[in-house]
Coordinates of C-alpha atoms (C1' of nucleotides) in Angstrom, one line a residue:
Chain A
M1 CA -37.3 19.5 -49.7
I2 CA -37.5 19.0 -53.2
L3 CA -34.2 18.2 -55.9
S4 CA -35.0 21.7 -57.1
D5 CA -35.1 23.2 -54.4
F6 CA -31.7 21.5 -53.0
L7 CA -29.7 21.8 -56.4
K8 CA -31.0 25.9 -55.3
T9 CA -29.7 25.8 -52.2
I10 CA -26.2 25.5 -53.2
V11 CA -26.0 27.4 -56.7
P12 CA -28.3 30.2 -57.8
F13 CA -28.9 28.6 -61.3
P14 CA -31.4 30.3 -63.2
Q15 CA -34.9 28.5 -63.7
E16 CA -33.9 27.5 -67.4
E17 CA -30.8 25.2 -66.1
I18 CA -33.1 24.1 -63.1
T19 CA -35.4 22.1 -66.0
G20 CA -32.8 20.9 -68.1
I21 CA -30.6 19.3 -65.1
V22 CA -34.0 17.8 -63.8
S23 CA -35.3 16.5 -66.3
H24 CA -32.2 13.6 -66.0
F25 CA -32.8 12.5 -62.1
K26 CA -34.9 9.2 -62.4
K27 CA -37.5 9.1 -59.2
E28 CA -36.9 5.6 -57.8
T29 CA -38.8 3.9 -54.8
I30 CA -36.6 2.1 -52.7
K31 CA -38.3 -0.7 -50.2
K32 CA -36.3 -0.7 -46.5
N33 CA -33.2 -2.9 -46.5
Q34 CA -32.6 -2.7 -50.3
N35 CA -29.9 -2.2 -51.5
L36 CA -28.8 0.4 -54.1
V37 CA -25.2 -0.6 -55.0
K38 CA -22.9 -3.7 -54.1
E39 CA -19.5 -4.3 -53.0
G40 CA -17.7 -5.2 -56.2
Q41 CA -20.3 -3.5 -58.6
I42 CA -19.2 0.3 -60.3
C43 CA -21.8 3.1 -58.3
N44 CA -22.7 4.9 -61.9
K45 CA -25.7 6.9 -60.0
L46 CA -25.3 9.5 -57.9
Y47 CA -28.5 10.0 -55.8
F48 CA -30.6 12.1 -54.1
V49 CA -32.3 11.5 -50.4
E50 CA -36.1 13.2 -51.0
K51 CA -36.9 10.6 -48.1
G52 CA -35.5 8.0 -46.7
I53 CA -32.2 7.5 -44.8
G54 CA -29.2 5.7 -45.8
R55 CA -25.7 4.4 -45.2
S56 CA -22.9 2.6 -46.8
F57 CA -21.2 0.0 -44.8
Y58 CA -18.2 -1.8 -45.5
L59 CA -18.6 -6.0 -45.0
K60 CA -15.9 -7.8 -43.4
E61 CA -13.6 -10.6 -44.1
D62 CA -15.5 -11.9 -40.7
G63 CA -19.0 -10.9 -41.8
K64 CA -19.6 -7.9 -39.3
E65 CA -20.5 -4.7 -41.3
V66 CA -19.1 -1.9 -40.3
T67 CA -20.7 2.0 -41.6
Q68 CA -19.3 4.3 -42.9
W69 CA -21.5 6.6 -43.5
F70 CA -25.5 8.2 -43.5
F71 CA -27.4 9.8 -46.2
I72 CA -30.2 11.8 -44.7
E73 CA -33.1 13.8 -46.3
S74 CA -32.4 16.0 -48.8
K75 CA -28.3 14.6 -49.0
M76 CA -26.4 13.9 -52.2
M77 CA -25.5 9.8 -51.7
S78 CA -23.0 7.4 -53.1
S79 CA -20.3 5.6 -52.8
V80 CA -18.0 9.1 -53.3
E81 CA -14.6 7.0 -55.2
S82 CA -16.6 4.7 -57.0
F83 CA -18.5 6.8 -58.5
F84 CA -16.1 9.7 -59.3
Q85 CA -13.3 6.9 -60.7
Q86 CA -15.0 4.4 -62.0
V87 CA -13.9 1.3 -59.9
P88 CA -15.9 -0.9 -58.5
S89 CA -17.2 -0.1 -54.9
L90 CA -15.2 -1.4 -51.3
Y91 CA -19.5 -0.1 -50.1
Y92 CA -22.6 -1.5 -50.3
L93 CA -25.3 1.3 -50.5
Q94 CA -28.0 1.2 -49.2
M95 CA -31.9 2.3 -47.9
L96 CA -32.8 2.0 -44.1
E97 CA -36.6 2.9 -44.3
D98 CA -38.8 3.1 -47.3
S99 CA -37.8 5.5 -49.6
V100 CA -38.1 8.6 -52.5
V101 CA -34.8 9.1 -54.4
H102 CA -33.7 10.6 -57.9
S103 CA -30.9 8.9 -59.6
I104 CA -28.2 10.4 -61.5
K105 CA -25.7 8.6 -64.3
R106 CA -22.5 8.9 -64.5
D107 CA -23.2 10.2 -68.4
D108 CA -25.4 12.5 -67.6
I109 CA -24.0 14.2 -64.6
D110 CA -20.9 14.5 -67.0
F111 CA -22.7 16.0 -70.1
L112 CA -24.4 19.1 -67.1
F113 CA -21.0 19.8 -66.0
A114 CA -20.0 20.3 -69.0
K115 CA -23.2 21.5 -70.2
Y116 CA -23.3 24.3 -67.7
H117 CA -20.6 26.0 -66.2
N118 CA -22.9 26.3 -63.0
M119 CA -23.3 22.5 -63.1
E120 CA -19.7 22.3 -62.4
K121 CA -20.0 25.0 -59.6
F122 CA -22.5 22.4 -58.0
G123 CA -20.1 19.7 -58.3
R124 CA -17.0 21.4 -56.6
L125 CA -19.5 23.2 -53.4
L126 CA -20.6 20.1 -52.8
S127 CA -17.2 17.9 -53.2
T128 CA -15.7 20.5 -50.7
E129 CA -19.0 20.4 -48.8
M130 CA -18.1 16.4 -48.4
L131 CA -14.4 16.7 -47.8
T132 CA -15.1 19.5 -45.2
R133 CA -17.4 16.5 -43.3
V134 CA -15.7 13.7 -43.6
V135 CA -12.5 15.3 -42.5
N136 CA -14.6 16.6 -39.1
K137 CA -15.3 12.6 -38.9
L138 CA -11.5 12.2 -39.2
N139 CA -11.0 14.2 -36.7
A140 CA -13.2 12.6 -34.3
L141 CA -11.7 9.6 -34.7
Q142 CA -8.2 9.9 -34.5
F143 CA -8.1 11.9 -31.5
Q144 CA -11.4 11.4 -29.8
T145 CA -12.5 8.7 -27.2
A146 CA -15.4 6.9 -27.5
R147 CA -17.7 9.2 -25.5
E148 CA -16.6 12.7 -27.9
R149 CA -17.0 11.2 -30.7
Y150 CA -21.0 9.7 -29.8
D151 CA -20.8 13.7 -29.4
Y152 CA -19.7 14.2 -32.9
M153 CA -22.5 12.6 -34.1
L154 CA -25.2 13.9 -32.0
T155 CA -24.1 17.1 -33.8
E156 CA -23.1 15.6 -37.4
F157 CA -26.5 13.5 -37.4
P158 CA -29.0 15.1 -34.7
D159 CA -32.2 13.0 -35.1
L160 CA -30.4 9.7 -36.0
S161 CA -30.3 7.5 -32.6
T162 CA -34.1 6.6 -33.4
R163 CA -34.4 5.7 -36.7
V164 CA -31.3 2.6 -37.1
P165 CA -30.0 0.5 -35.0
L166 CA -27.9 0.8 -32.9
G167 CA -25.3 -1.4 -34.1
Y168 CA -25.0 0.6 -36.7
I169 CA -24.3 3.5 -34.8
A170 CA -21.3 2.2 -33.0
S171 CA -19.8 1.1 -35.7
Y172 CA -19.9 4.3 -38.3
L173 CA -18.2 5.4 -34.9
G174 CA -15.5 2.7 -34.6
M175 CA -16.4 1.1 -31.5
S176 CA -18.5 -2.1 -30.3
Q177 CA -22.3 -1.5 -29.6
E178 CA -21.5 -2.7 -26.1
T179 CA -19.9 0.7 -25.2
L180 CA -22.0 2.3 -27.2
S181 CA -25.0 1.8 -25.3
R182 CA -23.3 2.0 -21.9
I183 CA -21.6 5.1 -23.3
R184 CA -25.5 6.0 -23.9
R185 CA -26.6 4.7 -20.7
Y186 CA -24.3 7.6 -19.1
D187 CA -25.6 9.7 -20.2
T188 CA -29.1 10.0 -19.7
N189 CA -28.2 9.0 -16.3
K190 CA -26.4 12.6 -16.5
Q191 CA -29.7 14.7 -17.4
Chain B
M1 CA 6.6 19.5 -61.0
I2 CA 5.9 23.0 -61.7
L3 CA 2.9 24.3 -61.3
S4 CA 1.6 24.9 -65.2
D5 CA 3.0 21.0 -65.8
F6 CA 0.4 20.1 -62.7
L7 CA -2.8 22.6 -63.7
K8 CA -2.4 20.0 -66.8
T9 CA -2.3 17.0 -65.4
I10 CA -5.7 17.4 -64.1
V11 CA -7.0 19.1 -66.9
P12 CA -6.0 20.1 -70.3
F13 CA -6.4 24.2 -69.8
P14 CA -5.3 25.5 -73.2
Q15 CA -1.9 27.4 -73.0
E16 CA -3.6 31.1 -72.9
E17 CA -5.5 29.7 -69.7
I18 CA -2.6 28.5 -68.5
T19 CA -0.6 31.4 -68.1
G20 CA -3.9 33.0 -66.8
I21 CA -3.7 31.4 -64.3
V22 CA 0.0 30.5 -63.3
S23 CA 0.1 34.6 -63.2
H24 CA -2.1 34.8 -60.0
F25 CA 0.0 32.3 -57.9
K26 CA 3.4 33.9 -56.1
K27 CA 6.2 32.2 -55.5
E28 CA 7.0 31.9 -51.8
T29 CA 10.2 29.9 -50.0
I30 CA 9.4 29.3 -46.6
K31 CA 11.8 28.5 -43.5
K32 CA 11.7 24.6 -42.9
N33 CA 9.8 24.2 -39.3
Q34 CA 8.2 27.7 -40.7
N35 CA 4.4 28.3 -39.8
L36 CA 2.2 29.2 -43.0
V37 CA -1.5 29.5 -41.1
K38 CA -2.0 29.2 -37.5
E39 CA -4.8 27.8 -35.2
G40 CA -7.5 30.4 -35.0
Q41 CA -6.7 32.3 -38.5
I42 CA -8.2 32.0 -41.0
C43 CA -6.4 30.7 -44.1
N44 CA -6.7 32.7 -46.9
K45 CA -4.4 30.8 -49.3
L46 CA -4.2 27.6 -51.2
Y47 CA -0.5 26.4 -51.8
F48 CA 0.7 24.4 -54.1
V49 CA 4.0 22.5 -53.0
E50 CA 6.9 22.2 -55.5
K51 CA 9.4 21.3 -53.0
G52 CA 9.4 20.7 -49.5
I53 CA 7.2 19.0 -47.4
G54 CA 4.4 20.1 -44.8
R55 CA 2.2 19.0 -42.4
S56 CA -1.3 20.0 -41.1
F57 CA -1.3 20.1 -37.6
Y58 CA -3.7 20.0 -34.3
L59 CA -2.8 21.3 -31.3
K60 CA -5.0 20.2 -28.2
E61 CA -4.9 21.0 -25.2
D62 CA -2.9 18.5 -23.1
G63 CA -0.6 20.4 -25.8
K64 CA 0.4 17.8 -27.8
E65 CA 0.2 17.9 -31.8
V66 CA -2.1 15.5 -33.8
T67 CA -0.9 16.4 -37.4
Q68 CA -3.7 15.3 -39.2
W69 CA -2.3 15.7 -43.0
F70 CA 0.7 15.4 -44.3
F71 CA 1.8 17.3 -48.3
I72 CA 3.9 16.4 -50.6
E73 CA 5.7 17.6 -54.0
S74 CA 2.9 18.1 -56.5
K75 CA 0.0 18.8 -54.5
M76 CA -2.2 21.1 -53.5
M77 CA -1.8 22.1 -49.4
S78 CA -4.4 24.3 -47.4
S79 CA -6.8 24.7 -44.5
V80 CA -9.7 23.0 -46.4
E81 CA -12.7 24.0 -44.3
S82 CA -10.4 27.0 -43.5
F83 CA -10.3 28.3 -46.9
F84 CA -13.5 27.2 -48.7
Q85 CA -15.9 28.2 -45.7
Q86 CA -13.8 30.9 -44.5
V87 CA -13.7 30.3 -41.5
P88 CA -11.0 30.5 -38.9
S89 CA -8.6 27.3 -39.4
L90 CA -8.6 24.5 -36.4
Y91 CA -4.7 23.7 -37.9
Y92 CA -1.9 25.2 -38.5
L93 CA -0.6 24.6 -41.8
Q94 CA 3.9 23.8 -41.1
M95 CA 6.5 23.4 -43.7
L96 CA 8.5 20.7 -42.7
E97 CA 11.7 21.2 -44.5
D98 CA 12.8 24.3 -46.4
S99 CA 10.3 24.9 -49.4
V100 CA 9.1 26.4 -52.5
V101 CA 5.3 26.9 -52.6
H102 CA 3.0 28.8 -54.9
S103 CA 0.0 30.3 -53.2
I104 CA -2.9 31.9 -55.0
K105 CA -5.4 34.0 -52.4
R106 CA -9.2 33.2 -52.0
D107 CA -10.4 35.9 -54.0
D108 CA -8.0 35.4 -56.9
I109 CA -9.2 31.3 -57.5
D110 CA -12.5 32.7 -57.0
F111 CA -12.3 35.2 -60.1
L112 CA -10.8 32.4 -61.5
F113 CA -13.2 30.2 -61.1
A114 CA -16.0 31.9 -62.8
K115 CA -13.8 33.0 -65.0
Y116 CA -12.4 30.0 -67.1
H117 CA -15.3 27.0 -66.8
N118 CA -11.9 24.6 -66.8
M119 CA -11.0 26.2 -63.9
E120 CA -14.3 25.7 -62.1
K121 CA -13.6 21.8 -63.6
F122 CA -9.8 21.7 -62.0
G123 CA -11.9 22.9 -58.4
R124 CA -14.1 20.0 -58.7
L125 CA -11.5 17.5 -59.5
L126 CA -9.0 18.5 -56.9
S127 CA -11.3 18.0 -54.7
T128 CA -12.8 14.7 -55.3
E129 CA -9.2 13.4 -55.2
M130 CA -8.7 14.8 -51.9
L131 CA -11.9 13.3 -50.7
T132 CA -10.9 10.1 -51.9
R133 CA -8.1 10.0 -50.0
V134 CA -9.5 11.4 -47.1
V135 CA -12.4 8.5 -47.1
N136 CA -8.7 6.1 -47.0
K137 CA -7.3 7.3 -43.9
L138 CA -10.9 7.0 -42.3
N139 CA -11.3 3.8 -42.7
A140 CA -8.4 3.3 -41.9
L141 CA -8.4 4.7 -38.5
Q142 CA -12.3 3.3 -38.1
F143 CA -11.7 -0.3 -38.7
Q144 CA -8.3 -0.9 -39.0
T145 CA -5.3 -2.1 -35.7
A146 CA -2.3 0.3 -35.5
R147 CA -0.6 -2.2 -37.8
E148 CA -3.2 -2.2 -40.3
R149 CA -2.9 1.9 -40.8
Y150 CA 0.8 1.1 -40.8
D151 CA 0.5 -0.6 -43.8
Y152 CA -2.6 2.5 -45.1
M153 CA 0.0 5.2 -44.4
L154 CA 3.2 3.4 -46.5
T155 CA 1.0 3.4 -49.3
E156 CA -0.6 6.7 -48.7
F157 CA 3.4 8.3 -48.4
P158 CA 5.5 6.2 -49.3
D159 CA 8.9 8.0 -48.7
L160 CA 7.4 9.7 -45.5
S161 CA 9.4 7.8 -43.0
T162 CA 12.5 8.9 -43.8
R163 CA 11.5 12.7 -44.1
V164 CA 9.9 12.6 -40.9
P165 CA 10.0 12.5 -37.3
L166 CA 8.0 9.5 -36.5
G167 CA 5.9 11.1 -33.8
Y168 CA 4.8 13.4 -35.9
I169 CA 3.3 10.4 -38.6
A170 CA 2.6 8.0 -35.1
S171 CA -0.2 10.9 -34.2
Y172 CA -1.3 11.6 -37.7
L173 CA -1.8 7.1 -37.3
G174 CA -4.3 7.8 -34.4
M175 CA -1.7 6.3 -32.9
S176 CA 1.8 6.8 -30.0
Q177 CA 4.9 7.0 -31.3
E178 CA 6.0 4.1 -29.1
T179 CA 3.2 1.8 -30.4
L180 CA 4.5 3.1 -34.2
S181 CA 7.9 2.0 -32.8
R182 CA 7.1 -1.4 -31.9
I183 CA 5.3 -1.8 -34.6
R184 CA 8.3 -0.8 -37.2
R185 CA 10.4 -2.5 -35.8
Y186 CA 9.0 -5.7 -35.5
D187 CA 7.9 -4.8 -39.4
T188 CA 12.3 -5.0 -40.6
N189 CA 12.6 -7.8 -38.3
K190 CA 9.9 -9.7 -40.7
Q191 CA 12.4 -9.6 -43.4
Chain C
dT1 C1' 36.2 14.5 -31.4
dA2 C1' 34.0 15.8 -27.0
dT3 C1' 29.7 18.2 -25.9
dT4 C1' 24.9 18.7 -26.0
dT5 C1' 20.4 18.0 -27.7
dC6 C1' 16.9 16.0 -29.9
dT7 C1' 14.8 11.2 -31.3
dT8 C1' 13.9 6.1 -31.6
dT9 C1' 13.6 2.1 -29.3
dT10 C1' 12.9 -0.5 -25.2
dG11 C1' 10.7 -2.2 -20.6
dA12 C1' 7.3 -2.1 -17.3
dT13 C1' 2.6 -1.3 -15.7
dC14 C1' -2.4 0.7 -16.5
dT15 C1' -6.2 1.5 -19.4
dA16 C1' -10.1 1.7 -22.4
dT17 C1' -12.7 -0.5 -25.1
dG18 C1' -13.2 -5.2 -27.4
dT19 C1' -15.3 -9.6 -26.7
dC20 C1' -18.1 -13.3 -25.3
dA21 C1' -22.8 -15.0 -23.3
dA22 C1' -26.6 -13.9 -20.8
dA23 C1' -30.6 -11.4 -19.9
dA24 C1' -33.9 -7.7 -20.3
dA25 C1' -36.4 -5.2 -23.5
dC26 C1' -38.7 -3.9 -26.8
dT27 C1' -41.8 -5.6 -31.7
dA28 C1' -44.7 -7.4 -35.0
dA29 C1' -47.1 -11.6 -35.8
dA30 C1' -50.5 -15.3 -34.7
Chain D
dT1 C1' -53.0 -11.2 -24.7
dT2 C1' -49.5 -14.9 -26.7
dT3 C1' -45.5 -15.9 -28.9
dA4 C1' -41.7 -15.1 -32.2
dG5 C1' -37.9 -12.7 -33.1
dT6 C1' -34.9 -8.3 -32.8
dT7 C1' -32.6 -4.9 -30.7
dT8 C1' -30.5 -3.5 -26.7
dT9 C1' -28.3 -3.8 -21.6
dT10 C1' -25.7 -6.0 -18.9
dG11 C1' -22.5 -8.6 -16.5
dA12 C1' -17.8 -11.1 -16.5
dC13 C1' -12.7 -11.1 -18.6
dA14 C1' -9.1 -10.3 -22.2
dT15 C1' -6.3 -7.5 -24.6
dA16 C1' -4.1 -3.9 -28.1
dG17 C1' -2.8 -0.1 -27.3
dA18 C1' -1.4 3.6 -24.0
dT19 C1' 1.6 6.1 -20.0
dC20 C1' 5.4 7.0 -17.6
dA21 C1' 10.2 6.6 -17.1
dA22 C1' 14.8 5.4 -19.0
dA23 C1' 18.6 3.6 -21.9
dA24 C1' 20.6 3.9 -26.8
dG25 C1' 21.2 5.5 -30.8
dA26 C1' 21.7 10.7 -33.9
dA27 C1' 22.6 14.9 -35.5
dA28 C1' 23.8 19.5 -34.8
dT29 C1' 27.4 22.4 -32.2
dA30 C1' 31.5 24.1 -30.2

DNA sequence: TATTTCTTTTGATCTATGTCAAAAACTAAA
DNA sequence: TTTAGTTTTTGACATAGATCAAAAGAAATA
């Protein structure tokens, strides 16, 4: 889905506003495994993923990566708290495939928020939608077993398992790669 | 803190907007342990906690309660996804002390969002702030030990442990009451 | 202040999941 | 198609934290 269509699915912008908004985005082509943001940097862009798939991940002291979120096609992507509070990011943002994204700078989106009431609404709806998703994951982590968390993942990101390494999904779900592998084996034996 | 002051800490509303907004809120006095919302109901109010403390909790099939969030003084409180998506709430909303809250209905807040650009901004900022908090908890649950999760809680809700039962906090942190008790003992022995 | 009720702590197991290491199964390059 | 590199699976063992049960401590009520 292209950016302008995505915008319209959230708020029914009039065409001239769409044009004004889209003109502040910049198309970027990203190679597989390239980082958009590194830990410690202030993330000053919000991205729309047109093609490809991204993730945010945290690097633990022992060098292990913990995936925090996946960003699939037709979704916005950012290091949320870094972008909105302008503090150093705790996470890396990385594209996992050759990708096409559209980025907008913090200043530009603030300008648009102030200029268009509709844009402010867009920001609000986007935030609450993301909040709902994060709360769903929170529940999975807080009181579900590893098996149940895997089921949660299948509903939130159905086609993920064929596109990204197993270990990325395992850490996203707060379990080891070995455990996820065993769950999956059990699952396929069942059918 | 009273409601109008709280609103101003988020967005610098002009006084006439404050008046217009506050007039849509209704003051409610709630007794200890009273529920504002039950599981299965659509939560059609957003609350501002003026005095007291609330929580949202999930009831598992085995009858155990799992606290999802705490709402302290000068914070907004709701069953977020039920209120914003108008779907049945998965949670109970409960006040844990005799409390004073101010509530606004979904229709009224939508009216205010549409009427005041500032109000839309307020909604957006509130959402992103909540999103940031939820992400912090997510990280604690995803890759921290029980001890570290307890530390997270102390920063997020410093004076909570003296005000609510231990079991509520333990389930909020995704651990058993016994584990939290042992962590706390170890902690006090350290100082 | 006694009595009852609720909450927290402690002790003794148990278990889901982690860790480590090696084998197997893929993928990509030569 | 071989070779080298990467990812996934499997096995053996370790452990953080769960569960169950009972004791101790607080708080509420008579």
